[in-house]
Structure formats: structure tokens, C-alpha cells
Short mmCIF file of C-alpha atoms in Angstrom, two decimals:
data_model
loop_
_atom_site.label_atom_id
_atom_site.label_comp_id
_atom_site.label_asym_id
_atom_site.label_seq_id
_atom_site.Cartn_x
_atom_site.Cartn_y
_atom_site.Cartn_z
CA MET A 1 0.47 22.11 -1.59
CA GLU A 2 -3.31 22.02 -1.81
CA LEU A 3 -4.80 18.94 -3.43
CA GLY A 4 -8.52 19.12 -2.63
CA ILE A 5 -10.86 16.11 -2.90
CA GLY A 6 -9.71 13.00 -4.74
CA ILE A 7 -10.34 9.34 -5.36
CA GLY A 8 -8.10 6.34 -5.84
CA TRP A 9 -7.74 5.57 -9.56
CA ARG A 10 -8.17 1.88 -10.35
CA PRO A 11 -8.49 0.33 -13.84
CA GLU A 12 -11.87 -1.17 -12.89
CA ILE A 13 -13.40 2.27 -12.31
CA ALA A 14 -11.28 4.33 -14.70
CA ASP A 15 -14.24 5.45 -16.82
CA GLU A 16 -16.32 6.35 -13.75
CA VAL A 17 -13.47 8.39 -12.26
CA GLU A 18 -13.01 10.32 -15.51
CA ALA A 19 -16.69 11.17 -15.67
CA MET A 20 -17.12 11.99 -11.99
CA PRO A 21 -17.60 15.71 -11.22
CA GLY A 22 -15.71 17.45 -8.43
CA ILE A 23 -12.51 15.37 -8.58
CA ASP A 24 -9.42 17.50 -8.00
CA TRP A 25 -6.83 14.72 -8.05
CA VAL A 26 -6.32 10.96 -8.09
CA GLU A 27 -3.89 8.48 -6.61
CA ALA A 28 -2.58 5.44 -8.51
CA VAL A 29 -0.78 2.39 -7.12
CA ALA A 30 2.76 2.84 -8.42
CA GLU A 31 3.49 -0.86 -8.87
CA ASN A 32 0.47 -1.22 -11.15
CA LEU A 33 1.84 1.30 -13.66
CA CYS A 34 4.14 0.18 -16.45
CA ALA A 35 7.41 2.06 -16.85
CA GLY A 36 7.27 4.42 -19.78
CA HIS A 37 3.58 3.91 -20.49
CA LEU A 38 0.49 5.32 -18.78
CA PRO A 39 -3.05 3.97 -19.14
CA ALA A 40 -5.05 6.14 -21.53
CA SER A 41 -7.40 7.16 -18.74
CA LEU A 42 -4.58 8.65 -16.66
CA VAL A 43 -3.21 10.42 -19.72
CA ARG A 44 -6.59 12.07 -20.29
CA LEU A 45 -6.89 13.05 -16.62
CA ARG A 46 -3.46 14.66 -16.66
CA GLU A 47 -4.30 16.54 -19.86
CA ARG A 48 -7.27 18.00 -17.98
CA GLY A 49 -4.96 19.23 -15.24
CA VAL A 50 -5.86 16.54 -12.68
CA THR A 51 -2.90 15.76 -10.41
CA VAL A 52 -1.90 12.10 -10.19
CA VAL A 53 0.03 10.95 -7.11
CA PRO A 54 1.86 7.59 -7.21
CA HIS A 55 1.27 5.46 -4.11
CA GLY A 56 3.86 2.75 -3.46
CA VAL A 57 3.17 -0.49 -1.58
CA SER A 58 6.34 -2.58 -1.87
CA LEU A 59 9.33 -0.59 -0.59
CA GLY A 60 9.04 -1.96 2.94
CA LEU A 61 10.73 1.06 4.53
CA GLY A 62 10.04 -0.36 7.99
CA GLY A 63 12.01 -3.52 7.19
CA ALA A 64 15.44 -4.34 8.57
CA GLU A 65 17.19 -4.04 5.20
CA ARG A 66 18.02 -0.81 3.46
CA PRO A 67 15.63 0.05 0.63
CA ASP A 68 16.32 -1.82 -2.59
CA PRO A 69 17.88 0.58 -5.15
CA GLY A 70 15.94 -1.06 -7.98
CA ARG A 71 12.61 -0.53 -6.27
CA LEU A 72 13.51 3.07 -5.48
CA ALA A 73 14.52 3.69 -9.10
CA ALA A 74 11.25 2.18 -10.31
CA LEU A 75 9.25 4.41 -7.97
CA ALA A 76 11.21 7.47 -9.05
CA ALA A 77 10.49 6.58 -12.69
CA ARG A 78 6.74 6.53 -11.97
CA VAL A 79 7.04 9.93 -10.32
CA SER A 80 8.69 11.33 -13.43
CA LEU A 81 6.19 9.60 -15.72
CA LEU A 82 3.31 11.27 -13.87
CA ASP A 83 5.09 14.60 -13.27
CA ALA A 84 3.83 14.11 -9.70
CA PRO A 85 4.35 16.76 -7.01
CA LEU A 86 4.94 14.14 -4.30
CA VAL A 87 5.04 10.36 -3.79
CA THR A 88 3.70 8.22 -0.95
CA GLU A 89 4.49 4.91 0.72
CA HIS A 90 3.80 3.13 4.02
CA ILE A 91 5.29 2.74 7.47
CA ALA A 92 5.45 -1.03 7.29
CA PHE A 93 7.58 -4.06 6.57
CA VAL A 94 6.60 -6.43 3.78
CA ARG A 95 9.41 -8.99 3.71
CA ALA A 96 11.85 -10.57 6.15
CA GLY A 97 14.49 -13.25 6.47
CA GLY A 98 17.37 -13.72 4.06
CA ALA A 99 21.12 -13.49 4.51
CA ARG A 100 20.98 -11.20 7.56
CA THR A 101 19.09 -13.83 9.57
CA GLY A 102 20.39 -16.97 7.87
CA SER A 103 16.82 -17.97 7.08
CA PRO A 104 14.77 -18.16 3.86
CA GLY A 105 13.59 -14.85 2.52
CA LEU A 106 9.83 -14.46 2.93
CA GLU A 107 7.29 -12.09 1.41
CA ALA A 108 4.26 -11.04 3.46
CA GLY A 109 2.23 -10.01 0.45
CA HIS A 110 0.77 -7.22 2.56
CA LEU A 111 1.70 -4.43 4.97
CA LEU A 112 2.76 -5.47 8.48
CA PRO A 113 3.27 -3.14 11.46
CA VAL A 114 6.68 -1.92 12.52
CA GLU A 115 7.58 -2.50 16.15
CA ARG A 116 7.39 0.87 17.91
CA THR A 117 10.75 0.70 19.64
CA ARG A 118 13.76 3.01 19.53
CA ALA A 119 15.77 0.46 17.56
CA ALA A 120 13.08 -0.02 14.92
CA LEU A 121 12.60 3.76 14.69
CA ASP A 122 16.34 4.26 14.11
CA VAL A 123 16.23 1.75 11.23
CA LEU A 124 13.07 3.31 9.77
CA CYS A 125 14.50 6.83 9.88
CA GLU A 126 17.68 5.78 8.07
CA ASN A 127 15.66 3.93 5.44
CA VAL A 128 13.44 6.97 4.94
CA ARG A 129 16.47 9.21 4.42
CA ILE A 130 17.84 6.80 1.82
CA ALA A 131 14.49 6.87 0.03
CA GLN A 132 14.29 10.66 0.19
CA ASP A 133 17.74 10.93 -1.41
CA ALA A 134 16.65 8.64 -4.27
CA LEU A 135 13.28 10.26 -5.01
CA PRO A 136 12.92 13.49 -7.01
CA VAL A 137 9.94 14.85 -5.04
CA PRO A 138 8.87 14.98 -1.38
CA LEU A 139 7.89 11.69 0.26
CA ALA A 140 4.88 11.18 2.53
CA LEU A 141 4.35 8.04 4.60
CA GLU A 142 1.08 6.40 5.64
CA ASN A 143 0.12 4.90 8.98
CA ILE A 144 -1.20 1.37 8.46
CA ALA A 145 -4.06 -0.71 9.84
CA ALA A 146 -3.10 -3.60 12.10
CA LEU A 147 -4.63 -6.81 13.36
CA ILE A 148 -1.76 -7.46 15.77
CA SER A 149 0.51 -5.45 18.03
CA TRP A 150 4.07 -6.06 19.11
CA PRO A 151 4.70 -6.79 22.80
CA GLY A 152 6.83 -4.34 24.76
CA GLU A 153 6.46 -1.32 22.51
CA GLU A 154 8.12 1.85 23.76
CA LEU A 155 6.17 4.54 21.90
CA THR A 156 2.55 5.23 21.03
CA GLU A 157 1.64 5.58 17.36
CA GLY A 158 1.41 9.37 17.65
CA GLN A 159 4.79 9.62 19.39
CA PHE A 160 6.36 7.31 16.81
CA LEU A 161 5.07 9.42 13.91
CA ALA A 162 6.07 12.69 15.59
CA GLU A 163 9.66 11.57 16.09
CA LEU A 164 9.83 10.17 12.56
CA VAL A 165 8.83 13.59 11.17
CA GLU A 166 11.21 15.45 13.46
CA ARG A 167 14.19 13.29 12.50
CA THR A 168 13.62 13.03 8.74
CA GLY A 169 11.35 15.89 7.65
CA VAL A 170 9.11 13.34 5.94
CA ARG A 171 5.46 14.23 5.42
CA LEU A 172 2.53 12.18 6.62
CA LEU A 173 -0.34 10.51 4.82
CA ILE A 174 -2.86 9.95 7.58
CA ASP A 175 -5.40 7.20 6.95
CA VAL A 176 -8.34 7.85 9.28
CA ALA A 177 -9.81 4.43 8.48
CA ASN A 178 -6.59 2.86 9.76
CA LEU A 179 -6.82 4.90 12.97
CA HIS A 180 -10.35 3.51 13.40
CA THR A 181 -9.12 -0.02 12.64
CA ASN A 182 -6.45 0.22 15.33
CA HIS A 183 -9.03 1.59 17.75
CA VAL A 184 -11.25 -1.49 17.31
CA ASN A 185 -8.48 -4.08 17.08
CA LEU A 186 -5.85 -2.70 19.44
CA GLY A 187 -7.73 -0.30 21.71
CA GLN A 188 -5.76 2.73 20.48
CA ASP A 189 -7.61 6.05 20.77
CA PRO A 190 -7.65 7.97 17.44
CA ALA A 191 -8.04 11.31 19.25
CA THR A 192 -4.91 10.64 21.30
CA ALA A 193 -2.93 9.71 18.20
CA LEU A 194 -4.07 12.90 16.46
CA ASP A 195 -3.13 14.95 19.53
CA GLU A 196 0.39 13.48 19.55
CA LEU A 197 1.30 13.55 15.87
CA PRO A 198 2.39 16.72 14.04
CA VAL A 199 -0.76 17.46 12.03
CA GLU A 200 1.07 20.31 10.27
CA ALA A 201 3.14 17.65 8.46
CA ILE A 202 0.07 16.04 6.86
CA ALA A 203 0.32 15.93 3.06
CA TYR A 204 -3.13 14.40 2.66
CA VAL A 205 -5.65 12.03 4.19
CA HIS A 206 -7.08 8.64 3.20
CA VAL A 207 -10.67 7.59 3.88
CA ALA A 208 -11.76 3.99 3.24
CA GLY A 209 -14.35 1.40 4.17
CA GLY A 210 -14.09 -1.85 6.06
CA VAL A 211 -16.11 -4.42 7.94
CA GLU A 212 -16.19 -5.93 11.43
CA LYS A 213 -16.16 -9.73 11.80
CA ASP A 214 -16.11 -11.47 15.17
CA GLY A 215 -14.97 -8.33 16.95
CA VAL A 216 -12.10 -7.68 14.50
CA TRP A 217 -12.16 -4.77 12.06
CA HIS A 218 -10.88 -5.62 8.58
CA ASP A 219 -9.69 -2.67 6.52
CA THR A 220 -10.97 -4.11 3.25
CA HIS A 221 -11.25 -1.05 1.00
CA ALA A 222 -14.15 -3.04 -0.48
CA HIS A 223 -16.98 -1.85 1.77
CA PRO A 224 -18.69 1.53 2.23
CA VAL A 225 -17.14 4.18 4.46
CA THR A 226 -18.77 3.95 7.89
CA ALA A 227 -19.87 6.69 10.28
CA PRO A 228 -17.09 5.95 12.82
CA VAL A 229 -14.46 6.52 10.12
CA LEU A 230 -16.06 9.86 9.23
CA ASP A 231 -16.04 10.69 12.94
CA VAL A 232 -12.26 10.25 12.96
CA LEU A 233 -12.04 12.49 9.90
CA ALA A 234 -14.05 15.11 11.82
CA GLU A 235 -11.62 14.77 14.75
CA LEU A 236 -8.72 15.41 12.39
CA ARG A 237 -10.49 18.37 10.76
CA SER A 238 -11.07 19.93 14.18
CA ARG A 239 -7.29 20.17 14.51
CA VAL A 240 -6.20 21.08 10.99
CA ALA A 241 -7.54 21.67 7.48
CA PRO A 242 -5.90 18.83 5.51
CA PRO A 243 -4.46 19.86 2.13
CA GLY A 244 -6.19 16.91 0.48
CA VAL A 245 -8.56 14.05 1.24
CA LEU A 246 -8.87 10.93 -0.91
CA LEU A 247 -11.41 8.12 -1.02
CA GLU A 248 -9.86 4.66 -1.45
CA ARG A 249 -11.69 1.72 -2.98
CA ASP A 250 -9.84 -1.42 -4.10
CA GLY A 251 -12.55 -4.00 -4.69
CA ALA A 252 -16.27 -4.82 -4.89
CA PHE A 253 -16.65 -1.56 -6.77
CA PRO A 254 -20.15 -0.06 -6.45
CA PRO A 255 -21.96 2.05 -9.06
CA ALA A 256 -20.51 5.48 -9.67
CA ALA A 257 -23.44 7.08 -7.83
CA GLU A 258 -22.47 5.30 -4.62
CA LEU A 259 -18.85 6.44 -4.89
CA ALA A 260 -20.08 9.99 -5.52
CA GLY A 261 -22.27 9.70 -2.42
CA GLU A 262 -19.27 8.70 -0.31
CA LEU A 263 -17.32 11.67 -1.66
CA ASP A 264 -20.25 13.92 -0.75
CA ALA A 265 -20.22 12.52 2.80
CA ILE A 266 -16.51 13.29 3.03
CA ARG A 267 -17.10 16.85 1.79
CA ALA A 268 -19.92 17.34 4.29
CA THR A 269 -17.72 16.16 7.15
CA LEU A 270 -14.97 18.55 6.15
CA ASP A 271 -17.36 21.44 5.53
CA ALA A 272 -18.79 21.04 9.02
CA GLY A 273 -15.33 21.79 10.33
CA GLY A 274 -14.46 24.53 7.86
CA GLY A 275 -13.56 22.66 4.67
CA VAL A 276 -10.51 21.07 3.11
CA GLY A 277 -7.21 22.83 2.55
CA GLY A 278 -7.74 22.77 -1.23
CA ALA A 279 -10.73 23.76 -3.25
CA GLY A 280 -12.58 20.50 -2.68
CA ARG A 281 -15.06 21.34 -5.42
CA GLY A 282 -13.48 19.96 -8.54
CA ALA A 283 -10.50 20.81 -10.72
CA GLY A 284 -10.59 24.38 -11.91
CA SER A 285 -13.32 25.47 -9.50
CA ALA A 286 -13.33 29.07 -8.38
CA GLY A 287 -11.45 30.10 -5.29
CA ARG A 288 -8.84 27.35 -5.16
CA GLY A 289 -6.41 28.35 -2.50
CA ALA A 290 -8.20 31.56 -1.63
CA GLY A 291 -8.19 31.90 2.11
CA ALA A 292 -7.03 28.29 2.55
CA PRO A 293 -5.12 27.80 5.79
CA ALA A 294 -1.41 27.08 5.52
CA VAL A 295 -1.43 23.65 7.12
CA LEU A 296 1.50 21.89 5.49
CA GLY A 297 4.98 22.44 6.80
CA ALA A 298 6.34 23.36 3.40
CA THR A 299 4.32 24.94 0.62
CA ALA A 300 4.70 23.57 -2.88
CA ALA A 301 6.68 25.56 -5.39
CA SER A 302 6.66 24.97 -9.11
CA ARG A 303 7.29 21.52 -10.49
CA ALA A 304 9.93 23.02 -12.71
CA THR A 305 12.20 23.58 -9.72
CA GLY A 306 11.13 20.55 -7.69
CA VAL A 307 11.47 22.60 -4.51
CA SER A 308 8.83 22.15 -1.84
CA GLY A 309 9.11 25.57 -0.29
CA THR A 310 10.22 27.16 2.94
CA THR A 311 10.46 25.48 6.28
CA ALA A 312 7.61 25.91 8.73
CA THR A 313 7.56 25.15 12.41
CA SER A 314 4.53 24.00 14.36
CA ALA A 315 3.84 26.33 17.23
CA ALA A 316 1.93 23.57 18.96
CA THR A 317 4.63 20.89 18.81
CA GLY A 318 7.84 22.70 17.98
CA ILE A 319 8.50 20.11 15.27
CA SER A 320 10.08 21.52 12.18
CA VAL A 321 9.02 20.20 8.80
CA ALA A 322 12.21 20.39 6.79
CA THR A 323 12.65 22.18 3.52
CA ALA A 324 12.99 20.04 0.41
CA THR A 325 15.87 20.90 -1.87
CA SER A 326 15.69 20.99 -5.63
CA ALA A 327 14.97 17.94 -7.71
CA ALA A 328 18.40 18.36 -9.25
CA THR A 329 20.01 17.33 -5.96
CA GLY A 330 17.67 14.37 -5.49
CA VAL A 331 17.05 15.32 -1.86
CA SER A 332 13.40 15.78 -0.91
CA GLY A 333 13.33 15.84 2.89
CA THR A 334 15.97 17.33 5.16
CA THR A 335 19.15 18.29 3.34
CA ALA A 336 21.95 15.75 2.95
CA THR A 337 24.26 17.94 5.03
CA SER A 338 21.95 18.09 8.03
CA ARG A 339 21.34 14.37 7.84
CA ALA A 340 25.04 13.64 7.96
CA THR A 341 25.38 15.86 11.01
CA VAL A 342 22.32 14.72 12.92
CA ALA A 343 22.08 11.04 12.06
CA PRO A 344 25.07 8.70 12.26
CA PRO A 345 24.65 5.35 10.48
CA VAL A 346 22.58 2.77 12.29
CA PRO A 347 24.86 0.00 13.62
CA GLU A 348 24.47 -3.30 11.77
CA ALA A 349 23.81 -5.00 15.11
CA VAL A 350 20.67 -2.87 15.49
CA ARG A 351 19.47 -3.87 12.04
CA ASP A 352 20.26 -7.50 12.87
CA GLY A 353 18.06 -7.36 15.96
CA VAL A 354 15.15 -5.87 14.00
CA ALA A 355 15.69 -8.47 11.28
CA VAL A 356 15.51 -11.42 13.68
CA ALA A 357 12.31 -10.11 15.28
CA GLN A 358 10.59 -9.47 11.94
CA ALA A 359 11.66 -12.83 10.50
CA ALA A 360 10.29 -14.65 13.55
CA LEU A 361 6.94 -12.88 13.24
CA LEU A 362 6.60 -13.36 9.49
CA SER A 363 7.62 -17.03 9.77
CA ALA A 364 4.84 -17.55 12.29
CA LEU A 365 2.34 -15.83 10.00
CA VAL A 366 3.15 -17.48 6.67
CA ALA A 367 5.38 -20.50 7.31
CA GLY A 368 3.79 -22.23 10.30
CA ALA A 369 6.62 -21.38 12.73
CA PRO A 370 5.85 -21.07 16.47
CA ALA A 371 4.41 -17.76 17.64
CA PRO A 372 7.08 -15.41 19.01
CA GLU A 373 6.87 -14.84 22.75
CA GLY A 374 4.41 -12.18 23.90
CA PHE A 375 2.13 -12.18 20.85
CA ASP A 376 -1.57 -12.92 21.03
CA ARG A 377 -1.78 -16.33 19.34
CA ARG A 378 -5.42 -15.94 18.39
CA ARG A 379 -4.74 -12.63 16.70
CA LEU A 380 -1.75 -14.14 14.92
CA GLY A 381 -4.15 -16.73 13.53
CA VAL A 382 -6.50 -14.00 12.32
CA GLN A 383 -3.59 -12.16 10.68
CA SER A 384 -2.27 -15.36 9.10
CA ARG A 385 -5.63 -16.17 7.53
CA ALA A 386 -6.02 -12.59 6.35
CA LEU A 387 -2.61 -12.72 4.64
CA ALA A 388 -3.49 -15.99 2.90
CA ALA A 389 -6.84 -14.59 1.74
CA LYS A 390 -5.17 -11.41 0.46
CA ARG A 391 -2.61 -13.51 -1.36
CA ALA A 392 -5.33 -15.59 -3.02
CA ASP A 393 -7.19 -12.44 -4.09
CA VAL A 394 -4.14 -10.77 -5.63
CA VAL A 395 -2.99 -13.91 -7.46
CA ALA A 396 -6.51 -14.16 -8.92
CA GLU A 397 -6.15 -10.56 -10.12
CA VAL A 398 -2.73 -11.01 -11.75
CA ALA A 399 -3.66 -14.43 -13.18
CA PRO A 400 -7.44 -14.32 -13.79
CA GLU A 401 -7.22 -17.48 -15.91
CA LEU A 402 -6.63 -19.59 -12.77
CA PRO A 403 -10.10 -19.15 -11.21
CA GLU A 404 -11.54 -19.45 -14.71
CA ILE A 405 -9.85 -22.83 -15.26
CA LEU A 406 -10.39 -24.18 -11.74
CA GLY A 407 -13.71 -22.51 -10.95
CA ARG A 408 -13.82 -19.76 -8.34
CA ARG A 409 -14.53 -22.05 -5.40
CA GLY A 410 -12.08 -24.70 -6.57
CA TYR A 411 -9.38 -22.09 -7.10
CA ARG A 412 -9.78 -20.56 -3.67
CA GLU A 413 -9.82 -23.86 -1.81
CA ALA A 414 -6.80 -25.12 -3.73
CA PHE A 415 -4.84 -21.89 -3.33
CA LEU A 416 -5.45 -21.56 0.42
CA ALA A 417 -4.28 -25.16 0.88
CA TYR A 418 -1.18 -24.36 -1.17
CA ALA A 419 -0.51 -21.12 0.73
CA GLY A 420 -0.73 -22.94 4.05
CA SER A 421 2.40 -24.95 3.27
CA ARG A 422 4.30 -22.77 0.79
CA PRO A 423 5.22 -19.21 1.84
CA MET A 424 5.60 -16.59 -0.87
CA THR A 425 9.25 -15.91 -1.62
CA ALA A 426 8.92 -13.71 -4.71
CA GLY A 427 6.20 -11.64 -6.35
CA TYR A 428 2.60 -12.54 -7.07
CA ARG A 429 3.23 -13.58 -10.68
CA ARG A 430 5.87 -16.06 -9.56
CA ASP A 431 3.45 -17.22 -6.88
CA ALA A 432 0.78 -17.91 -9.52
CA LEU A 433 3.23 -20.00 -11.55
CA ASP A 434 4.39 -21.95 -8.50
CA PHE A 435 0.79 -22.66 -7.50
CA ALA A 436 -0.07 -23.97 -10.97
CA GLU A 437 3.09 -26.06 -11.04
CA GLN A 438 2.26 -27.69 -7.69
CA LEU A 439 -1.23 -28.54 -8.89
CA LEU A 440 0.11 -30.15 -12.06
CA ILE A 441 2.74 -32.14 -10.17
CA ALA A 442 -0.06 -33.50 -7.98
CA GLY A 443 -2.04 -34.49 -11.09
CA ARG A 444 -4.65 -31.82 -10.59
CA PRO A 445 -7.17 -30.71 -11.54
CA GLU A 446 -8.80 -34.10 -12.00
CA ASP A 447 -10.73 -32.99 -15.09
CA ASP A 448 -8.54 -33.77 -18.14
CA ALA A 449 -9.58 -30.72 -20.14
CA ALA A 450 -9.00 -28.36 -17.20
CA ARG A 451 -5.61 -29.94 -16.49
CA ARG A 452 -4.63 -29.54 -20.15
CA ARG A 453 -5.64 -25.87 -20.09
CA LEU A 454 -3.67 -25.31 -16.89
CA THR A 455 -0.65 -27.04 -18.45
CA TYR A 456 -0.75 -24.76 -21.49
CA TRP A 457 -1.24 -21.71 -19.27
CA TRP A 458 1.81 -22.64 -17.18
CA GLN A 459 3.97 -23.47 -20.21
CA ASP A 460 3.12 -20.18 -21.88
CA ARG A 461 4.43 -18.25 -18.88
CA ALA A 462 7.10 -20.45 -17.32
CA ALA A 463 9.09 -21.22 -20.49
CA PRO A 464 12.30 -19.26 -21.17
CA ARG A 465 10.38 -17.37 -23.85
CA PRO A 466 6.70 -17.20 -24.78
CA PRO A 467 5.51 -19.70 -27.39
CA GLY A 468 5.29 -18.46 -30.96
CA ARG A 469 2.08 -17.64 -32.78
CA ALA A 470 1.97 -20.98 -34.56
CA THR A 471 2.26 -22.88 -31.30
CA ARG A 472 -0.49 -20.83 -29.69
CA LEU A 473 -2.80 -21.40 -32.67
CA ALA A 474 -2.12 -25.14 -32.62
CA ARG A 475 -2.91 -25.34 -28.91
CA ALA A 476 -6.10 -23.36 -29.38
CA ALA A 477 -7.17 -25.69 -32.17
CA ARG A 478 -6.47 -28.76 -30.05
CA SER A 479 -8.46 -27.25 -27.19
CA VAL A 480 -11.45 -26.77 -29.47
CA LEU A 481 -11.21 -30.32 -30.82
CA VAL A 482 -11.15 -31.88 -27.34
CA GLY A 483 -13.83 -29.56 -26.00
CA ARG A 484 -11.31 -27.66 -23.87
#
């Protein structure tokens, strides 16, 4: 399947994305889309023939537990809503603890690296197969950026990805910015990783910006794409023509002209190596697919059948990218029969061991527990602060009234203090309510009007049902009378 050049669709830049020339496709965060209803901007893009790929962030396929059926069903519903040709997620764990470890369940609020051991790979592969069976289209998984590494790992990143593809038939979403991040933070060579992984399994590529602080690279998606990241893209292009390349931007959105300039830099990098696997010149441009190299293991067939094509084998690696069966069977990677033959169930004791290790790490990062043996304590501190900052940022996005009521500086200081002693155990909306509740219990904020506004905000959302129109009008009137 050839995608071409795309950009991450975000509500903040929806109008700019619609108006931007040369966009073949977009990617939307699946969890930010409501079931049964698409934002008008995405509807218009789809009507123009622009492909929309849902990108999941909360499955936690690298976690010790099997994927949650409810989360899988929700992701599958977004796929159907978008009529998407594929769906993507991450090689990461995002939660730990719970009944398997006899400890409180904890949410990371972000993507954390999977330990590259045989045991963790066995668990990941089984989780991926479960996800493939539940999703109506092929699944591609993304390599993540890391601030920390696990001690005693048994495989390199490239080897880990290669075996994952071989055992599951899953496709890859290669983020070249993440390869650069891991080069700076962990000393991992991007060229070596690209040499080891099966580039023929690449579904598409991410490019994003970041920033270096005190010798640590932060994959912010809120800074311009740098030359070293484009250098990694050039390394990848020297090995294969990727079917699609997408620019990610999640914050501090620049003017549309700057985003267009970054897309031009991506095109120039690809053109220097022979171009992208798709047209790369905008939806409907002449010559789409003409002479494009067959770089993906399985070519895309029509959406009507849901079949991803015939199986291809990489001459360089000997790794077969498995054929996807029809959407009617619900199997999108290797067939269910071959899985049953090749992959016996992972013993619960193996999952238990992965669970204990992940719970110990996450507890150290978000709950103040001692650092597990072998980890770099300074880097754990960097990761812990990064998770708290990410958590504060996302809560401010889902509950923008909080920084408005408390003031931006007051909100951030108060939230980081709260996060330091109260790990997240549910989603971000619950986290926002718990934060407000803790402030009110402590008699904060000190300003009476601000505390009253925060009380109303919390009551409106924490009550068994939202207050009626009359109650809301009465509160608004009281706020005006007391000067808010």
C-alpha cells in the first residue's frame, strides 16, 4: 500500500491541514476520536479521498497483561469509522501492577520501553496476535523513544523488531526521530538498527522534532525537525523506499508555512534517495504508483475485501511478511491456523515475571518506590520528571479550565506537587477530577472566588449526573454577583 506524504491531523491545526497542498494522507490519534462521530475536518478530508489512519496510544501491547477487549473493540470501531486501510500502535507498556502482582494498578500516562528479553518478546508476540485477531485491518507497530534502558537486555532493537515481524507478520511503523533519540540517550546506532530490522515490513515512517537538554534528547513533537533526524531518514531511504512518510506535531504549533517547509525538507531528503514509495506530491497527483518500488511485504487490495495481498519474502533477511486474511475473518496478520501451530500460549509464569519487573519500574517512576537494581538512577529521575510534566500537559488539555482558574504557573506548580505523591490509576479525566478534589480538601486555592469556581467545576463533573440548566444558570449568576 502506497501512502505518500502525510501529516498528523490535530484539532489545533485542522484548518491548516485541510488547506495545505501536497498532502496525500493524515494520521489521527484514535483515542481522541469519538465513537460514531468524526470531526467535520476529517469528514471533508475523507470526502476528498485523503486516507486517514488511526494511531492508537493506549493498548499497551508490550505490557504483561493480555490486551483489554474493550480497548481493542474501541480501536476497531475507529478503524471502521474511518474506513482505514490499516491501524497503528506502539511497542510499549503504559500500565503495570494490579492483581497479577498484588500491587496497586498504575498508569504511566506515556509510552515506556519494553525490556528486550526473550520472555518479554514472547509476551509481546502473543499480545500482538490477540490484537491482530480483533482488528479488521492490518496492524503496524511503532518503535518508541526512550530515556532509559533496561539492564541485561538480550536483543538489540533491530533484532527485537525483526523477530517480532517474523513471529507475528505485523508491519512496522518506523519513527526515525525515535531512532535518533535512542542514539543520543542510549548510544544506539540508527544505521545498525536499520541494518537489522526487516525494512520490507515498513508500513510507513514518522518524522518529528525534539530538543536536547543537559545531554538528553526529548522527543517533544513540539519543536522543528532537526538535521540529524533527516539524516536518519536518508539512511532509511538508502535501504528502502518507504510507502509513506508522515510529519508529526503535537504541540507549540507553528504557522502553516513552517509546517509546509518541514514537509518540503522531508520530500527533498526522500527525493535525494529516489523518492517515497507513494506519489509524495499530493492526493490525486499524476503518476501515483507508477514505477514505485514494491517495498511492503504485502500489497494492499481493495478495502471491500479487507485483504492485504500476497505474501512477500525479503531476499536480504529471509523474513516473511505474512498475508492478511479477509476482514470477515478478523485476522490481519498471520492466519489463525499458523499461529496455533507455531505459537503455543505463553505460560502464566512468564507473564508474571514480566509483570513484576514492569511494576517495579513504573512504581519507581511514578510512586516514589526504590529504583530497581541495575537502572541508572539519574536517568530514572529524568524519566520520572518527564512523565509528571507530560501528565500535567495532558490534564491541562482535557481540562483547560484548571489552568484558567488557577493561573498557568499556579496550575503547573500545584499539579506537579500533586503528581509527586499521587500516581495516576485511571485516565486523564479522572486524574483532573482527583487533582481538583485534593486542592479543595486542602482549602485551596486561597482566593475565595477561584476556590468557588473550582468547586463548581468539580461538582459539575464529579456528580452522578451533570447539573441541570437551571442549576448552571444560577451558579453563573452567583459568579457574576461575587465577581467570580
